[in-house]
Amino acid sequence: MRVKKNDIIAYVILIVMGVAMIYPLFWLFFATFKDNQELFGKMSLLPEKFSSIAYKNGWKGSGQFTYLTFYLNTFKLVVPTVLLTALSTGIVAYGFGRFKFPFKKILFALMISTLMLPDAVIMIPRYVVFNKFGWVDTYLPFWAPAVLACYPFLIFMQIQFLRGIPKELDESAYMDGCNPFVVYVKILAPLLKPSVFSVIIFQTLWRWNDYFNNLVYISSVKNYTLSLALKMSIDSQGSSTPWNQVLAMSFVSLIPPILLYFFAQKYFVEGITAGGIKG
Amino acid sequence: MSPQATKNPSVPSVRKYPKNWRWGILFILPWLIGFCILQAYPLIMSLYYSFTDFSILAEGKWIGLDNYKRLFTKDKYFMKSLGLTFKYALMAVPMKLIMALIVAMILNMKLKCINLFRTVYYLPSIMGGSVAISILWRFMFMREGMMNNFLGVFGIPSVNWLGDPDIALVTISLLVVWQFGSSMVLFLAGLKNVPTELYEAAEVDGANKWTKFWSITLPMLTPIVFFNLIMQIIHALQEFTSAFIITSGGPNHGTYLIGVKIYEDAFQNLKMGYASASSWVLFLAILLITVLVFRSSSAWVFYNDGGMD
């Protein structure tokens, strides 16, 4: 019965670790119902009494702008970026995955090598360019790289999916005289749904969680996203930070990623395993 | 860019590219434009800026190697922050990958509820980089925070998680380790791809579990470990959000990672030429490390099918 014993040990390890990993999130959830004094120096997970005051006051935001604005701004930034990324990376992946053209090998190698290009190096000139265009403090610096498929990881992921679809399918359509664009839309795109979903999910999370680019490009509070608003909330109050409100709004900002995760789990696994890199 | 073969009428039969090659170019065009404008051009420009005293307010003038000289001789914090960044990557990346590997191995034991565990372990990875989680971290690891209360239950004296420069760096590394789920899912997929015949053959030869792990499982996983290692190192060396939000680079510059320094120099002090020079040193360091890891790979990465497709 040694196998059984090993299994039990494995379960114990898994459960203890799982609890340890998820505990901070539960703690965050319950902390949002506590009052500010209760947050410090007490061990208990559950609040003494559930109060929604932290949500009510936290939601008011900066006074001038509520979290409704910050929420809507985040959607304005994220949704177009994600949809444009899904379109552009799909098309580019189709180009690389199914056609032969001059310098293809070099271009593909360049594309892959940009995976290793640190953002820090291109950040400053990019900012200068977007500043010249008058795009600073708008969401265009986020939409433009999406249109232009500046996400090599996502292109690569789509290529990997495309490779799994037999070439005969689209080749026979050419024979019937369809042009390549029609072939993509009518034949490949429906088969590539899992790949497109994976792109949508990854890009949504990356853009939703992103802070650095928001910080660089968005300057006025009326355009603030959730990341910027949260950072503002811990800065502005000084020593008397109403932590329960900050935590409540932090939790509110995490709801969309969590929902997305639970509804689209299978695409997460498919996506990272196809791209083979990082989630 | 058009190839001569398709245009030259004397060799009509030897077509190097199928007649639809133009479509290929058309389809990759968005990327090609993006690559030129948003990646290649900025890369060259940042190199140029690094030799000037450019700021967004004024056109820079050429000052040769002055920025670089200042970084390495006069700047009190540059070498320190570079060192801290390496230290951070050296702590966070191996811890994360080892955790991911161990948990993936356990999950691969064909237990029940694997999907449930996988869901739980992956959850932190989907939100770990956000400001919200950095705020949670800052709050949890405060002097009076949840972590010290928890340790107190076991009679362990409270730790100055964020106030001690050395410990603060560990605290922010833990945030990365907490997100080991993304690597774990990859390892798990890799483990599923190890052909069972290999294990059966090894069992016939009388191999024990340990030998099977060292001579089959680990070698078969090395391509995934390798790719993960490179990507994680590149990400870790650029870490920004956690150091900026949790500790603001402090205390006493104990978490003043190079990403934070570049941001402050460029966008707060508006010394963009100078910050570009720092970013190029970082870039070269990343290149060097990547090359070293690649070089070393022939010694430890095992390719079963001749390539990591």
PDB file of C-alpha atoms in Angstrom, chain B residues 15 29 33 49 57 63 94 104 107 111 142 162 167 170 181 186 188 195 198 211 213 280 299 309:
ATOM      1  CA  ARG B  15       9.862  30.495 -59.792  1.00  0.00           C
ATOM      2  CA  LEU B  29       2.687  44.427 -43.384  1.00  0.00           C
ATOM      3  CA  ILE B  33       5.407  48.796 -40.145  1.00  0.00           C
ATOM      4  CA  TYR B  49      19.967  59.709 -27.213  1.00  0.00           C
ATOM      5  CA  LEU B  57      12.061  69.886 -23.153  1.00  0.00           C
ATOM      6  CA  ILE B  63      28.179  64.714 -25.464  1.00  0.00           C
ATOM      7  CA  PRO B  94      15.162  30.067  -9.711  1.00  0.00           C
ATOM      8  CA  ALA B 104       4.047  20.141 -11.626  1.00  0.00           C
ATOM      9  CA  LEU B 107       0.316  17.151 -10.017  1.00  0.00           C
ATOM     10  CA  LEU B 111      -4.120  12.282  -8.681  1.00  0.00           C
ATOM     11  CA  MET B 142       3.570  45.885   6.888  1.00  0.00           C
ATOM     12  CA  LEU B 162       9.516  46.284   4.088  1.00  0.00           C
ATOM     13  CA  ILE B 167      14.602  41.807   3.430  1.00  0.00           C
ATOM     14  CA  VAL B 170      13.171  39.294  -0.718  1.00  0.00           C
ATOM     15  CA  GLY B 181       1.502  28.871 -11.746  1.00  0.00           C
ATOM     16  CA  LEU B 186       3.937  24.701 -18.987  1.00  0.00           C
ATOM     17  CA  LEU B 188       2.788  20.079 -16.622  1.00  0.00           C
ATOM     18  CA  PRO B 195       6.441   9.212 -23.922  1.00  0.00           C
ATOM     19  CA  LEU B 198      10.540   5.608 -21.991  1.00  0.00           C
ATOM     20  CA  THR B 211      16.848   7.453 -11.714  1.00  0.00           C
ATOM     21  CA  PHE B 213      13.453  11.465 -12.756  1.00  0.00           C
ATOM     22  CA  TRP B 280      21.345  50.462 -23.063  1.00  0.00           C
ATOM     23  CA  ALA B 299      25.426  21.251 -22.335  1.00  0.00           C
ATOM     24  CA  ASP B 309       8.809  23.749 -32.387  1.00  0.00           C
TER      25      ASP B 309
END
